[in-house]
Coordinates of C-alpha atoms and ligand atoms in Angstrom, one line a residue:
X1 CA 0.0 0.0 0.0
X2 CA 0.8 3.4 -0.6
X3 CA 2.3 5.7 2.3
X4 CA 0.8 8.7 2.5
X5 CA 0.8 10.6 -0.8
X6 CA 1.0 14.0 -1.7
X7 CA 3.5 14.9 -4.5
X8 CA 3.3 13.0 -7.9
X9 CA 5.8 12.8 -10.1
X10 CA 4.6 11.2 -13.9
X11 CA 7.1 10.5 -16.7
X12 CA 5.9 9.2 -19.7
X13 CA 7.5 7.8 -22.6
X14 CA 6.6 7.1 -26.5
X15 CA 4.5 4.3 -25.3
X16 CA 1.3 6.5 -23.7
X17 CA 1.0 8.3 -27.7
X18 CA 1.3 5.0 -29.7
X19 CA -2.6 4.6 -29.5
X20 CA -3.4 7.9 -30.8
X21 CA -1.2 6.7 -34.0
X22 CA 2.3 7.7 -32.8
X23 CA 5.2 5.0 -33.6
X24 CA 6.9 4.4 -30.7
X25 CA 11.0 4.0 -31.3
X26 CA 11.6 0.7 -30.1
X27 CA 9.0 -2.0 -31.6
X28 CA 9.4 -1.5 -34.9
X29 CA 12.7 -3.4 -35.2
X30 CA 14.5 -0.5 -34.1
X31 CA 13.5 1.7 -36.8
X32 CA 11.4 5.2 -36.3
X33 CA 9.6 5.7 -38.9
X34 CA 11.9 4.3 -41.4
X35 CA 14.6 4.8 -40.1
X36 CA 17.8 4.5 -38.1
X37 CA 18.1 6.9 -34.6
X38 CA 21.4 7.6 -35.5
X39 CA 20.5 9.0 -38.5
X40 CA 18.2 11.2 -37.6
X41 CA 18.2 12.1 -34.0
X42 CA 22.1 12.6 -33.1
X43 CA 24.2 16.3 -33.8
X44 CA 26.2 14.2 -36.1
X45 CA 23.9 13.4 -38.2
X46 CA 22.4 16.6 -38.6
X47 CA 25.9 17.5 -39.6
X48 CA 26.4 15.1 -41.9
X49 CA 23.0 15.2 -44.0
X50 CA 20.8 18.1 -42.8
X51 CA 18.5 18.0 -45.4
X52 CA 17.7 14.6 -44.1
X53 CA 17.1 15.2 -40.8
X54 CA 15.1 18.5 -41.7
X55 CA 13.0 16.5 -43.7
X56 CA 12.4 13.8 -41.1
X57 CA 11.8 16.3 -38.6
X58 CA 9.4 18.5 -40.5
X59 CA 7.8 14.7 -41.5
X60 CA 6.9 14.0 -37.8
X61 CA 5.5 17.9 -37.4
X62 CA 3.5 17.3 -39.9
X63 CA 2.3 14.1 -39.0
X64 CA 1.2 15.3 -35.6
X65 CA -1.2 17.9 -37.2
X66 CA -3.0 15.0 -38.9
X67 CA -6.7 15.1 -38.1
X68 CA -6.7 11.3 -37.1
X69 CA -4.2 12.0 -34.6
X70 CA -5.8 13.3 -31.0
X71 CA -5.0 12.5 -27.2
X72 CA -6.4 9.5 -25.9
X73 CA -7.6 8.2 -22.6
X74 CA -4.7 8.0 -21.3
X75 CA -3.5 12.1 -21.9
X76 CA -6.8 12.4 -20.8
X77 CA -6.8 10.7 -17.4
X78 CA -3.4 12.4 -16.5
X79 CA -4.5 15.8 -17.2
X80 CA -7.8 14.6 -14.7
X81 CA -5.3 14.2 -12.3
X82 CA -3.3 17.4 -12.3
X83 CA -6.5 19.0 -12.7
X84 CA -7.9 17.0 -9.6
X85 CA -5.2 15.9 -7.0
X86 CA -6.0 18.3 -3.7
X87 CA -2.8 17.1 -1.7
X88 CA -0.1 18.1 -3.6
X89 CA 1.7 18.5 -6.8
X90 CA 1.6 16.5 -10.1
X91 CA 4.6 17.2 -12.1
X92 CA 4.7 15.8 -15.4
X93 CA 7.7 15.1 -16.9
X94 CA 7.6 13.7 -20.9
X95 CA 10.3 12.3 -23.4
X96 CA 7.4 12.4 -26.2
X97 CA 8.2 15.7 -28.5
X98 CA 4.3 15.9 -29.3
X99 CA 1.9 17.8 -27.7
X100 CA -1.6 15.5 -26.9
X101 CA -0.6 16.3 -23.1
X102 CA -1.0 19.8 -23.6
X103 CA -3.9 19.2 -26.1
X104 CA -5.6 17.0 -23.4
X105 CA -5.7 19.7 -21.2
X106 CA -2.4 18.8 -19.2
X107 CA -0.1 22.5 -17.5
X108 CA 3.2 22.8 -17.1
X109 CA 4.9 20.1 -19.2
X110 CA 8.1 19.7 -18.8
X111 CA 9.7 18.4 -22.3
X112 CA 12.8 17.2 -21.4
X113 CA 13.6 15.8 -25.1
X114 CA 12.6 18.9 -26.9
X115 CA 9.3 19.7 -29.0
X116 CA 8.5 18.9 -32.4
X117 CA 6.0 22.1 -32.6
X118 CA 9.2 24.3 -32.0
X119 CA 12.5 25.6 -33.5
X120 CA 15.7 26.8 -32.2
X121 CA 17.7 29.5 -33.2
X122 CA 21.5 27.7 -33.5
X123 CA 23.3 30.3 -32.4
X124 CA 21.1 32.2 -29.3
X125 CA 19.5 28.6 -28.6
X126 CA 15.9 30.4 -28.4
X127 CA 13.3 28.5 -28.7
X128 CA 9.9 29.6 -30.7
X129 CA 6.5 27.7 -31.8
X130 CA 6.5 26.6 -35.2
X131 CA 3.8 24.9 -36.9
X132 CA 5.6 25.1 -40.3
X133 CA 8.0 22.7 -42.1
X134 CA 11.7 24.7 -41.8
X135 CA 15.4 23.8 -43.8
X136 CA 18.5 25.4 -43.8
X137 CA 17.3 28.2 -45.7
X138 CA 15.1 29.1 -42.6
X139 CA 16.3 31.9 -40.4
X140 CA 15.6 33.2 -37.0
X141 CA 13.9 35.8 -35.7
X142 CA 16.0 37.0 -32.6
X143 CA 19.7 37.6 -34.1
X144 CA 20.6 40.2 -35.9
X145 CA 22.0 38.8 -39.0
X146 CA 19.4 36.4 -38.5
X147 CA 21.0 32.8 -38.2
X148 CA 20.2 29.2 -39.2
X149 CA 17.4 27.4 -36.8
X150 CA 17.1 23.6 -36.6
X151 CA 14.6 21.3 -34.8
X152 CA 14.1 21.9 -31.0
X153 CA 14.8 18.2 -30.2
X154 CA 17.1 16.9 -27.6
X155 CA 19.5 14.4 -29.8
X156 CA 21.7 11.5 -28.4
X157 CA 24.9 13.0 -27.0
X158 CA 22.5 16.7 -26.0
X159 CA 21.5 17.3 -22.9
X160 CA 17.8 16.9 -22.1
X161 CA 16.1 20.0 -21.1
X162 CA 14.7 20.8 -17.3
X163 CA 16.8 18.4 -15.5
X164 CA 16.8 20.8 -12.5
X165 CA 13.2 21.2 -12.1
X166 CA 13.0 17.4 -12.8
X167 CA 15.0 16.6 -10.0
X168 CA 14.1 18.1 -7.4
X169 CA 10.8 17.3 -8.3
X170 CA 12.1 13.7 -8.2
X171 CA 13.9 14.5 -4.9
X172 CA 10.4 15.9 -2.9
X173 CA 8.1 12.6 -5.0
X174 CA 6.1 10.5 -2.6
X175 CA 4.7 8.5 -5.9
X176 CA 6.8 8.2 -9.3
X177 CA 4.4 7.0 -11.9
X178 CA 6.4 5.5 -15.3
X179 CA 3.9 5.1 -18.5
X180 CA 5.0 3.9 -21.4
X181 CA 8.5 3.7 -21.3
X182 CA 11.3 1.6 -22.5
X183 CA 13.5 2.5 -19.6
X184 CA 16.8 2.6 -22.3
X185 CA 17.5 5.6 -22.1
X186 CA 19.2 7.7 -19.9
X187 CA 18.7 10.0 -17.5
X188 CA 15.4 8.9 -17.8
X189 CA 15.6 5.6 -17.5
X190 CA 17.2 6.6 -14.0
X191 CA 14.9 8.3 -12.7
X192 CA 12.8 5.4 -10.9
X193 CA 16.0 4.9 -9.1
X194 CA 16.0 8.3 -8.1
X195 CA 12.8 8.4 -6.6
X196 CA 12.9 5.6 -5.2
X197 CA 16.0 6.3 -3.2
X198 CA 14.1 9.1 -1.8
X199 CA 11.7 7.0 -0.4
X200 CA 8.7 7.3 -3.6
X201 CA 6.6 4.6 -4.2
X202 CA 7.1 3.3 -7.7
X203 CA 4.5 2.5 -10.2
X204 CA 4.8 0.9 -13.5
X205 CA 2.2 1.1 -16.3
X206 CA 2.9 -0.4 -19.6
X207 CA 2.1 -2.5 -21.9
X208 CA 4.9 -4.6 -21.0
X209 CA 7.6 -5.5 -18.8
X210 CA 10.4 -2.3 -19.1
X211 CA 14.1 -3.0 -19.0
X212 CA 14.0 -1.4 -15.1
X213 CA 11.0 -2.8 -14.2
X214 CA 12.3 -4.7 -11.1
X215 CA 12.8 -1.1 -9.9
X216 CA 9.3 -0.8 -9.4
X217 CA 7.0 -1.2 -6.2
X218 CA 3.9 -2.2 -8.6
X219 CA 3.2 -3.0 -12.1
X220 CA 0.1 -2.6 -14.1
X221 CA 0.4 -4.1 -18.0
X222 CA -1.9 -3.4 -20.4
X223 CA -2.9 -0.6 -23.5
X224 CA -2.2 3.0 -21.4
X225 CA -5.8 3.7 -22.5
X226 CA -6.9 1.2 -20.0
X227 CA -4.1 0.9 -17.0
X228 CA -3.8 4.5 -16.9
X229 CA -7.6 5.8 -16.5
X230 CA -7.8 2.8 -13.7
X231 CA -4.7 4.1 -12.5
X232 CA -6.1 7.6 -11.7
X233 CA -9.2 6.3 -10.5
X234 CA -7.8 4.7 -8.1
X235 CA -5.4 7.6 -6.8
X236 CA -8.3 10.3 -6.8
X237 CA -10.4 7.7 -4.9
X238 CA -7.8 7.5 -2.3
X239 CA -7.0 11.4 -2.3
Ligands
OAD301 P1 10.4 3.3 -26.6 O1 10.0 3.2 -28.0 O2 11.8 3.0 -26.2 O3 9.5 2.5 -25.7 C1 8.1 2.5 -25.8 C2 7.5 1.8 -24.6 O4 6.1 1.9 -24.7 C3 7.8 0.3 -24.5 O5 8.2 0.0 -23.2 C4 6.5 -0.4 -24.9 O6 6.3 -1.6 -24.2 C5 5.5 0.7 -24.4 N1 4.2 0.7 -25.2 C6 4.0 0.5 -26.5 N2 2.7 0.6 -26.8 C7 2.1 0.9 -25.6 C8 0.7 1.1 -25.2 N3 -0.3 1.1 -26.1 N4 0.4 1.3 -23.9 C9 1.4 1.3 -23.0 N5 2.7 1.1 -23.3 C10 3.0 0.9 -24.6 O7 10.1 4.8 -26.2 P2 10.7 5.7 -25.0 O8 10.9 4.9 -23.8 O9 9.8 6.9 -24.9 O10 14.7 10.2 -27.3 O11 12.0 6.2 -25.6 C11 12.9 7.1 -24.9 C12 13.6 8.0 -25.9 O12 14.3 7.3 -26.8 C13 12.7 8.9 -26.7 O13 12.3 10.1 -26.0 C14 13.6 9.3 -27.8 C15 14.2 7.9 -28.1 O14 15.3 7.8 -28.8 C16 15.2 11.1 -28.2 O15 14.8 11.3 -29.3 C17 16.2 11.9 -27.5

C-alpha cells in the first residue's frame, strides 16, 4: 500500500502516444519511422546530412497535425489528475516531442527531449513555436544577422532540457508514476532509481515489462488507455 501521498511525479514515454497513431521508437525493429536513430536524431547526423534530418523532422510535425491523430484516454486521465489531486503537486515530466498532453488539457509540461512544434535559433539557442516545415534556408527571428534554426529536439549526445526542475521534483516525489517507457535511455531511465532512493513509491504502467521494471514497487500491463484511466481512478479515490 501506498504511504501517504502528496507529491506525484509522472514521466511518460513514447508508449502512452502510440494509441493515438504515434510510432513508438523501439517496436518497430528499431526503426522510427523508417529509419535509423542515428541518423536522424544525433548532432552528427544533422551535420552530416541536414536535409535529411530536416526533412524527417518537418515529417513527424507534420504528421502530428493530422486530423486522425488526438490525445487519448490516457493524456486524458493524467490531465484529470493534475487537474484533480488536492494534496499536492503532479509534475509531469515527458520524453514524447508531441503535444496531446498539452492538447488533453495537461499545465506545465516539462519536455525534457525537446518539442516537435518548436524551432531553435543555433546560435542564441531560443526557442519559438512553429507549426511550419523549416530547412537550412530558414532563419531566425532573434539575431541580428538572422541565423540558421534547426529542430528543437534533444538528440543522443545533448543534454535533455529541465533536468533541475525534474529533479528536485524527483527529490520531494512521494509517488513516481512511469507510463509507457522503454526504460533505455538515460537520465530517464534513472529516474525510478531516483525516486525511489528518496523514499517514492514506484509505479509501473505499460504495456509490457520495461528493462527497469524490477525497480518498481507495482506493475500494471496493459494498453495505457486502459491501466492508466484505472490508475487515476484509483489515486483520486484514495485522495
Ligand atoms: P520506446 O520506443 O523505447 O519504448 C516504448 C515503450 O512503450 C515500450 O516500453 C512499450 O512496451 C510501451 N508501449 C507500447 N505501446 C504501448 C501502449 N499502447 N500502452 C502502454 N505502453 C506501450 O520509447 P521511449 O521509452 O519513450 O529520445 O524512448 C525514450 C527515448 O528514446 C525517446 O524520447 C527518444 C528515443 O530515442 C530522443 O529522441 C532523444
Amino acid at each position: 500500500m501506498m504511504r501517504r501521498m502528496r507529491n506525484i511525479v509522472i514521466l511518460t514515454g513514447a508508449g502512452i502516444s502510440a494509441e493515438s497513431g504515434l510510432k513508438t521508437f523501439r517496436d518497430n525493429d528499431g526503426l522510427w519511422e523508417q529509419h535509423a536513430i542515428e541518423d536522424v536524431a544525433t548532432p552528427q547526423a544533422f551535420a552530416r546530412d541536414p536535409a535529411l534530418v530536416y526533412r524527417f523532422y518537418n515529417a513527424r510535425r507534420a504528421q502530428l497535425q493530422q486530423q486522425a491523430v488526438k490525445p487519448n484516454l490516457a493524456h486524458h486521465a493524467v490531465a484529470r489528475l493534475q487537474k484533480e489531486w488536492r494534496q499536492g503537486t503532479v509534475t509531469l515530466v515527458t520524453q514524447n516531442v508531441d503535444d496531446l498532453h498539452e492538447r488533453a488539457g495537461c499545465s506545465n509540461v516539462l519536455h525534457m527531449h525537446g518539442e516537435l512544434l518548436s524551432q531553435r535559433c543555433c546560435r542564441s539557442n531560443q526557442a519559438v513555436y512553429c507549426k511550419e516545415p523549416f530547412d537550412a534556408t530558414s532563419r531566425c527571428q532573434c539575431c541580428d544577422p538572422p541565423s540558421p534554426v534547426r529542430p528543437d529536439i534533444v538528440w543522443f549526445g545533448e543534454m535533455p532540457m529541465h533536468m533541475d526542475r525534474i529533479e528536485k521534483a524527483l527529490y520531494n516525489a512521494d509517488v513516481f508514476v512511469a507510463i509507457g517507457t522503454s526504460g533505455q535511455v538515460y537520465p530517464a531511465a534513472g529516474f525510478v532509481a531516483m525516486a525511489s532512493q528518496c523514499g517514492a513509491h514506484a509505479v509501473e504502467l505499460n504495456l509490457k515489462a520495461s528493462d527497469t521494471n524490477t525497480l518498481f514497487d507495482e506493475h500494471d500491463y496493459g494498453p495505457a488507455t486502459v491501466v492508466v484511466p484505472r490508475f487515476v481512478e484509483r489515486m483520486l479515490k484514495e485522495n
